[in-house]
mmCIF file of C-alpha atoms and ligand atoms in Angstrom:
data_model
loop_
_atom_site.group_PDB
_atom_site.id
_atom_site.type_symbol
_atom_site.label_atom_id
_atom_site.label_comp_id
_atom_site.label_asym_id
_atom_site.label_seq_id
_atom_site.Cartn_x
_atom_site.Cartn_y
_atom_site.Cartn_z
ATOM 1 C CA MET A 753 -15.050 3.616 -8.525
ATOM 2 C CA THR A 754 -16.418 1.341 -5.871
ATOM 3 C CA ALA A 755 -17.958 2.897 -2.802
ATOM 4 C CA VAL A 756 -15.971 2.179 0.311
ATOM 5 C CA GLY A 757 -18.760 0.898 2.434
ATOM 6 C CA ASP A 758 -19.294 -2.263 4.311
ATOM 7 C CA ASP A 759 -21.462 -4.920 2.754
ATOM 8 C CA GLY A 760 -19.599 -7.641 4.648
ATOM 9 C CA PHE A 761 -18.463 -9.303 1.411
ATOM 10 C CA LEU A 762 -15.202 -10.453 2.978
ATOM 11 C CA GLU A 763 -14.475 -10.242 6.693
ATOM 12 C CA PHE A 764 -11.378 -11.049 8.688
ATOM 13 C CA ASP A 765 -12.433 -11.357 12.290
ATOM 14 C CA ARG A 766 -9.593 -11.214 14.851
ATOM 15 C CA VAL A 767 -7.424 -13.520 12.777
ATOM 16 C CA GLN A 768 -4.222 -14.735 14.401
ATOM 17 C CA LYS A 769 -1.446 -16.905 13.053
ATOM 18 C CA SER A 770 1.501 -18.574 14.707
ATOM 19 C CA TYR A 771 3.728 -21.034 12.855
ATOM 20 C CA ASP A 772 5.541 -22.224 15.980
ATOM 21 C CA GLN A 773 2.859 -21.998 18.716
ATOM 22 C CA GLN A 774 4.913 -19.214 20.321
ATOM 23 C CA THR A 775 5.177 -16.031 18.306
ATOM 24 C CA LEU A 776 2.218 -14.545 16.471
ATOM 25 C CA VAL A 777 3.227 -13.391 12.968
ATOM 26 C CA VAL A 778 -0.355 -12.135 12.546
ATOM 27 C CA ARG A 779 -1.440 -10.731 15.893
ATOM 28 C CA GLU A 780 -4.970 -9.436 15.375
ATOM 29 C CA PHE A 781 -6.111 -8.962 11.837
ATOM 30 C CA ASN A 782 -9.497 -7.299 11.335
ATOM 31 C CA LEU A 783 -10.610 -6.135 7.917
ATOM 32 C CA SER A 784 -13.921 -5.796 6.144
ATOM 33 C CA VAL A 785 -13.920 -5.642 2.347
ATOM 34 C CA THR A 786 -16.763 -4.509 0.100
ATOM 35 C CA ARG A 787 -17.637 -6.406 -3.095
ATOM 36 C CA GLY A 788 -15.718 -4.944 -6.028
ATOM 37 C CA GLU A 789 -13.138 -3.216 -3.848
ATOM 38 C CA PHE A 790 -9.409 -3.224 -4.552
ATOM 39 C CA VAL A 791 -7.757 -3.510 -1.143
ATOM 40 C CA THR A 792 -3.989 -3.626 -0.739
ATOM 41 C CA LEU A 793 -2.024 -5.001 2.181
ATOM 42 C CA LEU A 794 1.091 -2.849 2.356
ATOM 43 C CA GLY A 795 3.901 -3.464 4.788
ATOM 44 C CA PRO A 796 7.593 -4.202 5.181
ATOM 45 C CA SER A 797 9.007 -7.605 4.347
ATOM 46 C CA GLY A 798 8.196 -10.153 7.047
ATOM 47 C CA SER A 799 5.190 -8.255 8.404
ATOM 48 C CA GLY A 800 2.770 -11.118 7.709
ATOM 49 C CA LYS A 801 1.142 -10.053 4.428
ATOM 50 C CA SER A 802 1.629 -13.332 2.569
ATOM 51 C CA THR A 803 0.532 -15.276 5.624
ATOM 52 C CA VAL A 804 -2.814 -13.433 5.542
ATOM 53 C CA LEU A 805 -3.270 -14.292 1.850
ATOM 54 C CA MET A 806 -2.329 -17.932 2.437
ATOM 55 C CA MET A 807 -4.977 -18.215 5.153
ATOM 56 C CA LEU A 808 -7.520 -16.573 2.861
ATOM 57 C CA ALA A 809 -6.653 -18.948 0.027
ATOM 58 C CA GLY A 810 -6.766 -21.944 2.363
ATOM 59 C CA PHE A 811 -3.095 -22.988 2.167
ATOM 60 C CA GLU A 812 -2.464 -22.121 5.811
ATOM 61 C CA SER A 813 -4.742 -22.719 8.792
ATOM 62 C CA LEU A 814 -5.834 -19.991 11.200
ATOM 63 C CA THR A 815 -4.469 -20.165 14.741
ATOM 64 C CA SER A 816 -7.594 -18.337 15.917
ATOM 65 C CA GLY A 817 -10.310 -16.040 14.596
ATOM 66 C CA ASP A 818 -12.430 -16.448 11.502
ATOM 67 C CA ILE A 819 -12.624 -15.462 7.837
ATOM 68 C CA ARG A 820 -16.065 -15.052 6.264
ATOM 69 C CA LEU A 821 -16.771 -14.758 2.554
ATOM 70 C CA GLN A 822 -20.294 -13.597 1.706
ATOM 71 C CA GLY A 823 -21.363 -14.288 5.268
ATOM 72 C CA ARG A 824 -20.068 -17.857 5.402
ATOM 73 C CA SER A 825 -16.999 -19.026 7.313
ATOM 74 C CA ILE A 826 -14.331 -20.359 4.985
ATOM 75 C CA ALA A 827 -11.767 -21.032 7.727
ATOM 76 C CA ARG A 828 -12.146 -24.780 7.311
ATOM 77 C CA MET A 829 -13.198 -24.953 3.667
ATOM 78 C CA ALA A 830 -10.909 -26.768 1.191
ATOM 79 C CA PRO A 831 -8.950 -24.305 -0.999
ATOM 80 C CA TYR A 832 -10.509 -25.459 -4.295
ATOM 81 C CA LYS A 833 -14.015 -24.865 -2.949
ATOM 82 C CA ARG A 834 -13.352 -21.226 -2.063
ATOM 83 C CA ASP A 835 -13.708 -19.951 -5.647
ATOM 84 C CA ILE A 836 -10.690 -17.648 -5.412
ATOM 85 C CA GLY A 837 -8.319 -16.702 -8.266
ATOM 86 C CA MET A 838 -4.635 -16.211 -7.503
ATOM 87 C CA VAL A 839 -1.607 -14.528 -9.041
ATOM 88 C CA PHE A 840 1.834 -14.782 -7.487
ATOM 89 C CA GLN A 841 5.227 -13.336 -8.230
ATOM 90 C CA ASN A 842 6.571 -16.458 -9.929
ATOM 91 C CA TYR A 843 3.949 -16.919 -12.612
ATOM 92 C CA ALA A 844 3.491 -20.672 -11.896
ATOM 93 C CA LEU A 845 2.184 -21.432 -15.382
ATOM 94 C CA PHE A 846 2.225 -25.075 -16.470
ATOM 95 C CA PRO A 847 5.401 -25.170 -18.591
ATOM 96 C CA HIS A 848 4.404 -28.179 -20.735
ATOM 97 C CA MET A 849 1.039 -26.676 -21.731
ATOM 98 C CA THR A 850 0.411 -24.010 -24.349
ATOM 99 C CA ILE A 851 -0.868 -20.605 -23.256
ATOM 100 C CA ALA A 852 -4.375 -21.550 -24.423
ATOM 101 C CA GLU A 853 -4.221 -24.809 -22.443
ATOM 102 C CA ASN A 854 -3.043 -22.918 -19.373
ATOM 103 C CA LEU A 855 -6.056 -20.628 -19.656
ATOM 104 C CA ALA A 856 -8.435 -23.527 -20.312
ATOM 105 C CA TYR A 857 -7.274 -25.422 -17.225
ATOM 106 C CA PRO A 858 -9.394 -23.663 -14.542
ATOM 107 C CA LEU A 859 -12.471 -24.093 -16.756
ATOM 108 C CA LYS A 860 -11.739 -27.769 -17.493
ATOM 109 C CA ILE A 861 -11.475 -28.692 -13.823
ATOM 110 C CA ARG A 862 -14.797 -26.893 -13.346
ATOM 111 C CA LYS A 863 -16.214 -29.082 -16.130
ATOM 112 C CA ARG A 864 -17.414 -26.251 -18.373
ATOM 113 C CA PRO A 865 -18.610 -27.205 -21.893
ATOM 114 C CA THR A 866 -15.916 -27.354 -24.594
ATOM 115 C CA ALA A 867 -17.467 -24.625 -26.746
ATOM 116 C CA GLU A 868 -17.619 -22.250 -23.779
ATOM 117 C CA ILE A 869 -14.007 -23.012 -22.884
ATOM 118 C CA ARG A 870 -12.861 -22.265 -26.428
ATOM 119 C CA SER A 871 -14.630 -18.895 -26.587
ATOM 120 C CA LYS A 872 -13.601 -17.876 -23.057
ATOM 121 C CA VAL A 873 -9.951 -18.667 -23.752
ATOM 122 C CA GLN A 874 -9.977 -16.432 -26.826
ATOM 123 C CA GLU A 875 -11.855 -13.694 -24.960
ATOM 124 C CA TYR A 876 -9.302 -13.649 -22.118
ATOM 125 C CA LEU A 877 -6.318 -13.880 -24.467
ATOM 126 C CA ASP A 878 -7.661 -10.777 -26.211
ATOM 127 C CA LEU A 879 -8.367 -9.103 -22.881
ATOM 128 C CA VAL A 880 -4.678 -9.248 -21.932
ATOM 129 C CA GLU A 881 -3.613 -8.450 -25.509
ATOM 130 C CA LEU A 882 -2.130 -11.859 -26.240
ATOM 131 C CA GLY A 883 -4.719 -12.892 -28.843
ATOM 132 C CA ALA A 884 -2.136 -14.354 -31.234
ATOM 133 C CA PHE A 885 -0.072 -16.217 -28.606
ATOM 134 C CA GLY A 886 -2.426 -19.073 -27.699
ATOM 135 C CA ASN A 887 -0.271 -21.776 -29.295
ATOM 136 C CA ARG A 888 3.013 -20.761 -27.699
ATOM 137 C CA THR A 889 4.414 -22.287 -24.546
ATOM 138 C CA PRO A 890 5.302 -20.168 -21.479
ATOM 139 C CA ALA A 891 9.027 -20.455 -22.308
ATOM 140 C CA GLN A 892 8.363 -18.624 -25.594
ATOM 141 C CA LEU A 893 6.975 -15.541 -23.824
ATOM 142 C CA SER A 894 8.654 -12.643 -22.021
ATOM 143 C CA GLY A 895 8.295 -12.212 -18.257
ATOM 144 C CA GLY A 896 5.659 -9.508 -18.680
ATOM 145 C CA GLN A 897 3.669 -11.627 -21.132
ATOM 146 C CA ARG A 898 3.803 -14.639 -18.811
ATOM 147 C CA GLN A 899 2.496 -12.506 -15.982
ATOM 148 C CA ARG A 900 -0.397 -11.361 -18.186
ATOM 149 C CA VAL A 901 -1.229 -15.011 -18.853
ATOM 150 C CA ALA A 902 -1.149 -15.705 -15.117
ATOM 151 C CA LEU A 903 -3.532 -12.785 -14.633
ATOM 152 C CA ALA A 904 -5.918 -14.035 -17.339
ATOM 153 C CA ARG A 905 -5.815 -17.534 -15.854
ATOM 154 C CA ALA A 906 -6.754 -16.161 -12.415
ATOM 155 C CA LEU A 907 -9.698 -14.234 -13.875
ATOM 156 C CA ILE A 908 -11.059 -16.593 -16.545
ATOM 157 C CA PHE A 909 -13.389 -18.558 -14.267
ATOM 158 C CA ALA A 910 -14.905 -15.317 -12.891
ATOM 159 C CA PRO A 911 -13.881 -16.016 -9.285
ATOM 160 C CA ARG A 912 -15.654 -14.069 -6.572
ATOM 161 C CA LEU A 913 -12.292 -12.942 -5.219
ATOM 162 C CA VAL A 914 -8.816 -12.478 -6.724
ATOM 163 C CA LEU A 915 -5.644 -12.566 -4.630
ATOM 164 C CA MET A 916 -2.373 -11.126 -5.880
ATOM 165 C CA ASP A 917 0.850 -11.510 -3.905
ATOM 166 C CA GLU A 918 3.566 -9.164 -5.211
ATOM 167 C CA PRO A 919 2.557 -10.158 -8.770
ATOM 168 C CA LEU A 920 4.819 -7.576 -10.392
ATOM 169 C CA GLY A 921 7.826 -8.030 -8.121
ATOM 170 C CA ALA A 922 9.918 -9.836 -10.750
ATOM 171 C CA LEU A 923 9.359 -7.258 -13.504
ATOM 172 C CA ASP A 924 11.482 -4.224 -14.292
ATOM 173 C CA LYS A 925 10.161 -0.734 -13.523
ATOM 174 C CA LYS A 926 8.681 0.104 -16.925
ATOM 175 C CA LEU A 927 6.914 -3.228 -17.323
ATOM 176 C CA ARG A 928 5.685 -2.999 -13.747
ATOM 177 C CA GLU A 929 4.042 0.364 -14.455
ATOM 178 C CA GLN A 930 2.404 -1.032 -17.606
ATOM 179 C CA MET A 931 1.055 -3.995 -15.659
ATOM 180 C CA GLN A 932 -0.227 -1.722 -12.888
ATOM 181 C CA LEU A 933 -2.315 0.114 -15.479
ATOM 182 C CA GLU A 934 -3.374 -3.203 -17.005
ATOM 183 C CA ILE A 935 -4.591 -4.624 -13.690
ATOM 184 C CA THR A 936 -6.393 -1.380 -12.836
ATOM 185 C CA ARG A 937 -8.102 -1.401 -16.250
ATOM 186 C CA LEU A 938 -9.246 -5.021 -15.861
ATOM 187 C CA HIS A 939 -10.487 -4.330 -12.340
ATOM 188 C CA LYS A 940 -12.590 -1.379 -13.595
ATOM 189 C CA GLN A 941 -13.833 -3.308 -16.610
ATOM 190 C CA LEU A 942 -14.708 -6.604 -14.907
ATOM 191 C CA GLY A 943 -15.491 -5.403 -11.366
ATOM 192 C CA PHE A 944 -13.921 -8.303 -9.435
ATOM 193 C CA THR A 945 -12.802 -7.933 -5.811
ATOM 194 C CA VAL A 946 -9.041 -7.849 -5.203
ATOM 195 C CA ILE A 947 -6.815 -8.388 -2.214
ATOM 196 C CA TYR A 948 -3.402 -7.239 -3.362
ATOM 197 C CA VAL A 949 -0.125 -7.575 -1.486
ATOM 198 C CA THR A 950 2.895 -5.375 -2.034
ATOM 199 C CA HIS A 951 5.741 -3.685 -0.179
ATOM 200 C CA ASP A 952 5.863 -0.959 -2.863
ATOM 201 C CA GLN A 953 3.993 2.100 -1.633
ATOM 202 C CA THR A 954 3.731 3.775 -5.038
ATOM 203 C CA GLU A 955 2.071 0.655 -6.410
ATOM 204 C CA ALA A 956 -0.329 0.625 -3.469
ATOM 205 C CA LEU A 957 -1.144 4.344 -3.733
ATOM 206 C CA THR A 958 -1.854 4.263 -7.476
ATOM 207 C CA MET A 959 -3.889 1.056 -7.679
ATOM 208 C CA SER A 960 -5.995 0.682 -4.540
ATOM 209 C CA ASN A 961 -9.389 1.806 -3.327
ATOM 210 C CA ARG A 962 -8.080 1.242 0.181
ATOM 211 C CA ILE A 963 -4.730 0.336 1.689
ATOM 212 C CA ALA A 964 -4.213 -1.563 4.924
ATOM 213 C CA VAL A 965 -0.787 -0.597 6.281
ATOM 214 C CA PHE A 966 0.566 -3.608 8.032
ATOM 215 C CA ASN A 967 3.358 -3.835 10.558
ATOM 216 C CA ALA A 968 4.460 -6.537 12.958
ATOM 217 C CA GLY A 969 1.278 -8.522 12.379
ATOM 218 C CA VAL A 970 -1.131 -5.656 13.059
ATOM 219 C CA VAL A 971 -3.044 -3.321 10.723
ATOM 220 C CA GLN A 972 -1.858 0.184 11.609
ATOM 221 C CA GLN A 973 -4.399 2.011 9.454
ATOM 222 C CA CYS A 974 -6.765 1.095 6.626
ATOM 223 C CA ASP A 975 -7.965 3.970 4.458
ATOM 224 C CA ALA A 976 -8.139 5.407 0.945
ATOM 225 C CA PRO A 977 -4.690 6.410 -0.436
ATOM 226 C CA ASP A 978 -5.209 10.174 -0.057
ATOM 227 C CA VAL A 979 -6.521 9.798 3.503
ATOM 228 C CA LEU A 980 -3.484 7.697 4.451
ATOM 229 C CA TYR A 981 -1.121 10.234 2.936
ATOM 230 C CA GLU A 982 -2.815 13.357 4.338
ATOM 231 C CA THR A 983 -3.894 12.088 7.758
ATOM 232 C CA PRO A 984 -1.762 9.160 8.928
ATOM 233 C CA SER A 985 -2.935 7.870 12.293
ATOM 234 C CA ASN A 986 0.486 7.141 13.791
ATOM 235 C CA GLY A 987 4.196 7.700 13.280
ATOM 236 C CA PHE A 988 4.764 4.368 11.553
ATOM 237 C CA VAL A 989 2.224 5.129 8.818
ATOM 238 C CA ALA A 990 3.532 8.693 8.436
ATOM 239 C CA ASP A 991 7.041 7.308 8.071
ATOM 240 C CA PHE A 992 6.160 4.388 5.798
ATOM 241 C CA ILE A 993 3.993 6.291 3.283
ATOM 242 C CA GLY A 994 5.853 9.046 1.442
ATOM 243 C CA GLU A 995 8.522 11.238 2.994
ATOM 244 C CA ASN A 996 8.191 13.035 6.326
ATOM 245 C CA ASN A 997 10.116 15.255 8.734
ATOM 246 C CA PHE A 998 9.954 14.284 12.402
ATOM 247 C CA LEU A 999 10.593 17.084 14.917
ATOM 248 C CA PRO A 1000 10.972 15.900 18.532
ATOM 249 C CA GLY A 1001 9.216 17.914 21.215
ATOM 250 C CA GLU A 1002 6.940 17.992 24.224
ATOM 251 C CA LEU A 1003 3.162 17.963 24.130
ATOM 252 C CA VAL A 1004 2.118 21.241 25.797
ATOM 253 C CA GLY A 1005 -1.477 21.729 24.639
ATOM 254 C CA LEU A 1006 -4.373 19.476 23.694
ATOM 255 C CA THR A 1007 -7.935 20.085 22.555
ATOM 256 C CA ASP A 1008 -10.382 17.818 20.712
ATOM 257 C CA ASP A 1009 -8.622 18.234 17.390
ATOM 258 C CA VAL A 1010 -5.505 20.350 17.905
ATOM 259 C CA ALA A 1011 -2.271 19.424 19.696
ATOM 260 C CA GLU A 1012 0.494 21.893 20.519
ATOM 261 C CA VAL A 1013 4.096 20.774 20.641
ATOM 262 C CA ARG A 1014 7.126 22.731 21.856
ATOM 263 C CA ILE A 1015 10.169 21.853 19.779
ATOM 264 C CA SER A 1016 13.859 22.504 20.544
ATOM 265 C CA SER A 1017 13.858 25.967 18.956
ATOM 266 C CA GLY A 1018 11.366 26.995 21.657
ATOM 267 C CA ASP A 1019 8.596 27.455 19.094
ATOM 268 C CA VAL A 1020 5.213 25.901 19.786
ATOM 269 C CA ILE A 1021 3.797 24.141 16.741
ATOM 270 C CA ARG A 1022 0.063 23.773 16.293
ATOM 271 C CA THR A 1023 -0.757 20.393 14.784
ATOM 272 C CA ARG A 1024 -3.718 18.178 14.027
ATOM 273 C CA ARG A 1025 -4.213 15.808 16.896
ATOM 274 C CA ALA A 1026 -3.104 12.230 16.204
ATOM 275 C CA ASP A 1027 -1.917 9.569 18.656
ATOM 276 C CA ALA A 1028 0.095 11.806 21.018
ATOM 277 C CA ASP A 1029 -2.479 12.161 23.777
ATOM 278 C CA ARG A 1030 -0.869 12.946 27.166
ATOM 279 C CA LEU A 1031 0.169 16.478 28.197
ATOM 280 C CA GLY A 1032 3.869 16.581 29.014
ATOM 281 C CA MET A 1033 4.754 13.505 26.971
ATOM 282 C CA ARG A 1034 7.680 13.358 24.553
ATOM 283 C CA CYS A 1035 6.299 13.308 21.043
ATOM 284 C CA GLN A 1036 7.141 14.244 17.485
ATOM 285 C CA VAL A 1037 5.658 16.637 14.966
ATOM 286 C CA SER A 1038 5.561 15.240 11.474
ATOM 287 C CA VAL A 1039 5.281 17.471 8.425
ATOM 288 C CA ARG A 1040 5.996 16.552 4.813
ATOM 289 C CA PRO A 1041 8.763 18.372 2.859
ATOM 290 C CA GLU A 1042 6.235 19.752 0.342
ATOM 291 C CA LYS A 1043 3.967 21.109 3.107
ATOM 292 C CA LEU A 1044 6.655 23.295 4.668
ATOM 293 C CA PHE A 1045 7.239 26.744 3.176
ATOM 294 C CA LEU A 1046 9.946 29.372 3.460
ATOM 295 C CA MET A 1047 9.036 32.844 4.740
ATOM 296 C CA PRO A 1048 8.022 35.144 3.169
ATOM 297 C CA SER A 1049 5.262 33.065 1.629
ATOM 298 C CA ASP A 1050 2.177 33.920 -0.429
ATOM 299 C CA HIS A 1051 0.008 31.657 1.687
ATOM 300 C CA ALA A 1052 -1.439 32.349 5.119
ATOM 301 C CA PHE A 1053 -0.206 29.819 7.701
ATOM 302 C CA ASP A 1054 -0.993 29.199 11.327
ATOM 303 C CA THR A 1055 2.261 27.523 12.351
ATOM 304 C CA LYS A 1056 5.766 28.895 12.153
ATOM 305 C CA PHE A 1057 9.167 28.152 13.639
ATOM 306 C CA THR A 1058 12.815 28.938 13.025
ATOM 307 C CA ALA A 1059 15.626 26.655 11.936
ATOM 308 C CA ARG A 1060 19.156 27.103 10.611
ATOM 309 C CA PHE A 1061 19.931 26.577 6.949
ATOM 310 C CA THR A 1062 22.593 23.933 6.358
ATOM 311 C CA ASN A 1063 22.569 22.939 2.719
ATOM 312 C CA LYS A 1064 20.561 22.616 -0.465
ATOM 313 C CA LEU A 1065 20.288 20.031 -3.175
ATOM 314 C CA TYR A 1066 19.349 20.838 -6.754
ATOM 315 C CA VAL A 1067 17.005 18.187 -8.222
ATOM 316 C CA GLY A 1068 15.739 19.958 -11.351
ATOM 317 C CA ASP A 1069 12.087 20.850 -10.959
ATOM 318 C CA PHE A 1070 12.578 21.097 -7.178
ATOM 319 C CA ILE A 1071 15.253 22.228 -4.773
ATOM 320 C CA ARG A 1072 15.612 20.440 -1.446
ATOM 321 C CA TYR A 1073 16.590 22.823 1.356
ATOM 322 C CA PHE A 1074 18.047 21.288 4.512
ATOM 323 C CA PHE A 1075 17.741 22.853 7.960
ATOM 324 C CA ALA A 1076 18.774 21.944 11.499
ATOM 325 C CA LEU A 1077 17.024 22.493 14.843
ATOM 326 C CA PRO A 1078 18.998 23.255 18.058
ATOM 327 C CA ASP A 1079 18.649 19.594 19.187
ATOM 328 C CA GLY A 1080 20.358 18.439 15.974
ATOM 329 C CA THR A 1081 17.212 17.274 14.186
ATOM 330 C CA GLU A 1082 17.559 17.676 10.435
ATOM 331 C CA LEU A 1083 14.648 18.575 8.252
ATOM 332 C CA VAL A 1084 14.029 19.063 4.584
ATOM 333 C CA VAL A 1085 11.795 21.509 2.701
ATOM 334 C CA LYS A 1086 10.884 20.845 -0.917
ATOM 335 C CA VAL A 1087 10.721 24.108 -2.881
ATOM 336 C CA LEU A 1088 9.597 24.626 -6.461
ATOM 337 C CA ASN A 1089 12.555 25.685 -8.590
ATOM 338 C CA ASP A 1090 11.240 29.084 -9.695
ATOM 339 C CA LEU A 1091 12.427 32.701 -9.501
ATOM 340 C CA ALA A 1092 11.411 32.917 -5.844
ATOM 341 C CA ALA A 1093 13.738 30.071 -4.731
ATOM 342 C CA PRO A 1094 15.980 31.895 -2.235
ATOM 343 C CA ASP A 1095 19.704 31.807 -1.508
ATOM 344 C CA TYR A 1096 20.799 31.442 2.120
ATOM 345 C CA SER A 1097 24.194 31.386 3.738
ATOM 346 C CA GLU A 1098 25.162 28.429 5.901
ATOM 347 C CA GLY A 1099 23.926 28.838 9.484
ATOM 348 C CA GLN A 1100 21.421 31.547 8.566
ATOM 349 C CA GLU A 1101 18.244 31.537 10.654
ATOM 350 C CA VAL A 1102 15.145 31.032 8.516
ATOM 351 C CA THR A 1103 11.458 31.055 9.408
ATOM 352 C CA LEU A 1104 9.498 28.049 8.147
ATOM 353 C CA VAL A 1105 5.712 27.968 7.962
ATOM 354 C CA ALA A 1106 3.047 25.310 7.593
ATOM 355 C CA ALA A 1107 -0.680 24.806 8.001
ATOM 356 C CA THR A 1108 -1.902 23.142 11.199
ATOM 357 C CA LYS A 1109 -3.765 20.498 9.189
ATOM 358 C CA ASP A 1110 -0.502 19.422 7.543
ATOM 359 C CA CYS A 1111 1.341 18.913 10.853
ATOM 360 C CA SER A 1112 0.603 15.926 13.101
ATOM 361 C CA ALA A 1113 1.553 15.140 16.685
ATOM 362 C CA PHE A 1114 2.587 11.511 17.046
ATOM 363 C CA ALA A 1115 3.797 9.358 19.874
ATOM 364 C CA PRO A 1116 7.341 8.077 19.224
ATOM 365 C CA HIS A 1117 7.398 5.098 16.861
ATOM 366 C CA ARG A 1118 9.909 2.426 16.018
ATOM 367 C CA PRO A 1119 11.785 3.226 12.813
ATOM 368 C CA VAL A 1120 10.482 1.658 9.628
ATOM 369 C CA PRO A 1121 12.629 -1.352 8.684
ATOM 370 C CA GLU A 1122 14.588 -1.015 5.423
HETATM 371 P P1 ADP B 1423 5.472 -10.835 4.256
HETATM 372 O O1 ADP B 1423 4.678 -11.473 3.159
HETATM 373 O O2 ADP B 1423 4.843 -9.595 4.814
HETATM 374 O O3 ADP B 1423 6.894 -10.588 3.850
HETATM 375 P P2 ADP B 1423 5.206 -13.391 5.598
HETATM 376 O O4 ADP B 1423 3.758 -13.597 5.843
HETATM 377 O O5 ADP B 1423 5.802 -14.143 4.451
HETATM 378 O O6 ADP B 1423 5.530 -11.844 5.512
HETATM 379 O O7 ADP B 1423 6.032 -13.800 6.900
HETATM 380 C C1 ADP B 1423 5.707 -13.319 8.192
HETATM 381 C C2 ADP B 1423 6.584 -14.023 9.203
HETATM 382 O O8 ADP B 1423 6.242 -15.407 9.264
HETATM 383 C C3 ADP B 1423 8.069 -13.998 8.856
HETATM 384 O O9 ADP B 1423 8.793 -13.833 10.048
HETATM 385 C C4 ADP B 1423 8.329 -15.341 8.227
HETATM 386 O O10 ADP B 1423 9.657 -15.744 8.440
HETATM 387 C C5 ADP B 1423 7.357 -16.245 8.948
HETATM 388 N N1 ADP B 1423 6.877 -17.354 8.087
HETATM 389 C C6 ADP B 1423 6.268 -17.231 6.892
HETATM 390 N N2 ADP B 1423 5.922 -18.432 6.387
HETATM 391 C C7 ADP B 1423 6.323 -19.350 7.286
HETATM 392 C C8 ADP B 1423 6.254 -20.798 7.372
HETATM 393 N N3 ADP B 1423 5.679 -21.515 6.401
HETATM 394 N N4 ADP B 1423 6.779 -21.382 8.460
HETATM 395 C C9 ADP B 1423 7.335 -20.659 9.459
HETATM 396 N N5 ADP B 1423 7.434 -19.306 9.456
HETATM 397 C C10 ADP B 1423 6.938 -18.661 8.400
HETATM 398 MG MG1 MG B 1424 5.254 -11.960 1.170
#
């Protein structure tokens, strides 16, 4: 796996974009990508992800800021000179050409010798496991096969950078998972640099070296998948990635790395410090359903509080237990379905426990759009 360092291979420097000279759809985009990295822009629909890719590819101008590739500004460079491969959701293969001709096209316009083109086309057909399909036309392939051709066509001229904008969005779930593995395999094997765009968090978590969580034109956090999941830097990221409980409260204690929050049950919860930073402020404790445990528990925990049992939901390998706090906040605890899974009566008071490192104190955030 590629080291997440900073060799300045690709740099977005305070990039802004407005389409109407009034509202900024990209407000301040800063990102530094290392050669060989797989970086995903993840965010809700309309958050400006495609706009960033379009500026990188050269199909949209920057309103301000700069983009540098290998140290050189490309902000005003013609798209075809940027040496960037692209894959989009709607394959965009040439319908009147065969698959082999589609693959040959990027090499032909780069005036590569005929013999090289012929061998490269076969090599890349084999690479995406379509070795026998060179003479077919796009219409004679399935959606998944067409998308593999689009992928091969984006890679065949060994571009220094590959952009993918929701490339699997049109495929059904099973095919999408196959293609995720396929893209990951090719990335490992060939070592190209990828900027990938998706609104699907599972896709982002499984494929990327780093994920930039994007909202309202601003990067909220850019980190490795496990770091994002375990230590989100604000409520939006905690809400957007995975599932989370949010317990409203008041910030009553603060040290360099621990925040203490009094919730409506009267309990004070010790949390890792995040962006709630003013004593007395209204804030929220977030803790994931699989990081909350029912007392008695085998583990030693440093945070506990009480809540009333309301309901449970059987989901096979897990049971989801629902609880309510005095202020009406509902929360869910995910419990392994084993012999220890308890039975409670409705309204029963239960003690819940968690580790400080798994609880975060966040300033209130706007809800994540659907
Ligand atoms: P995403 O890819 O995250 O869904 P986009 O970059 O496509 O977001 O869009 C961001 C915002 O910019 C949206 O509000 C969208 O309506 C607007 N937008 C995108 N493309 C254009 C365009 N060519 N002209 C005007 N507005 C646009
Ligand atoms: Mg988009």
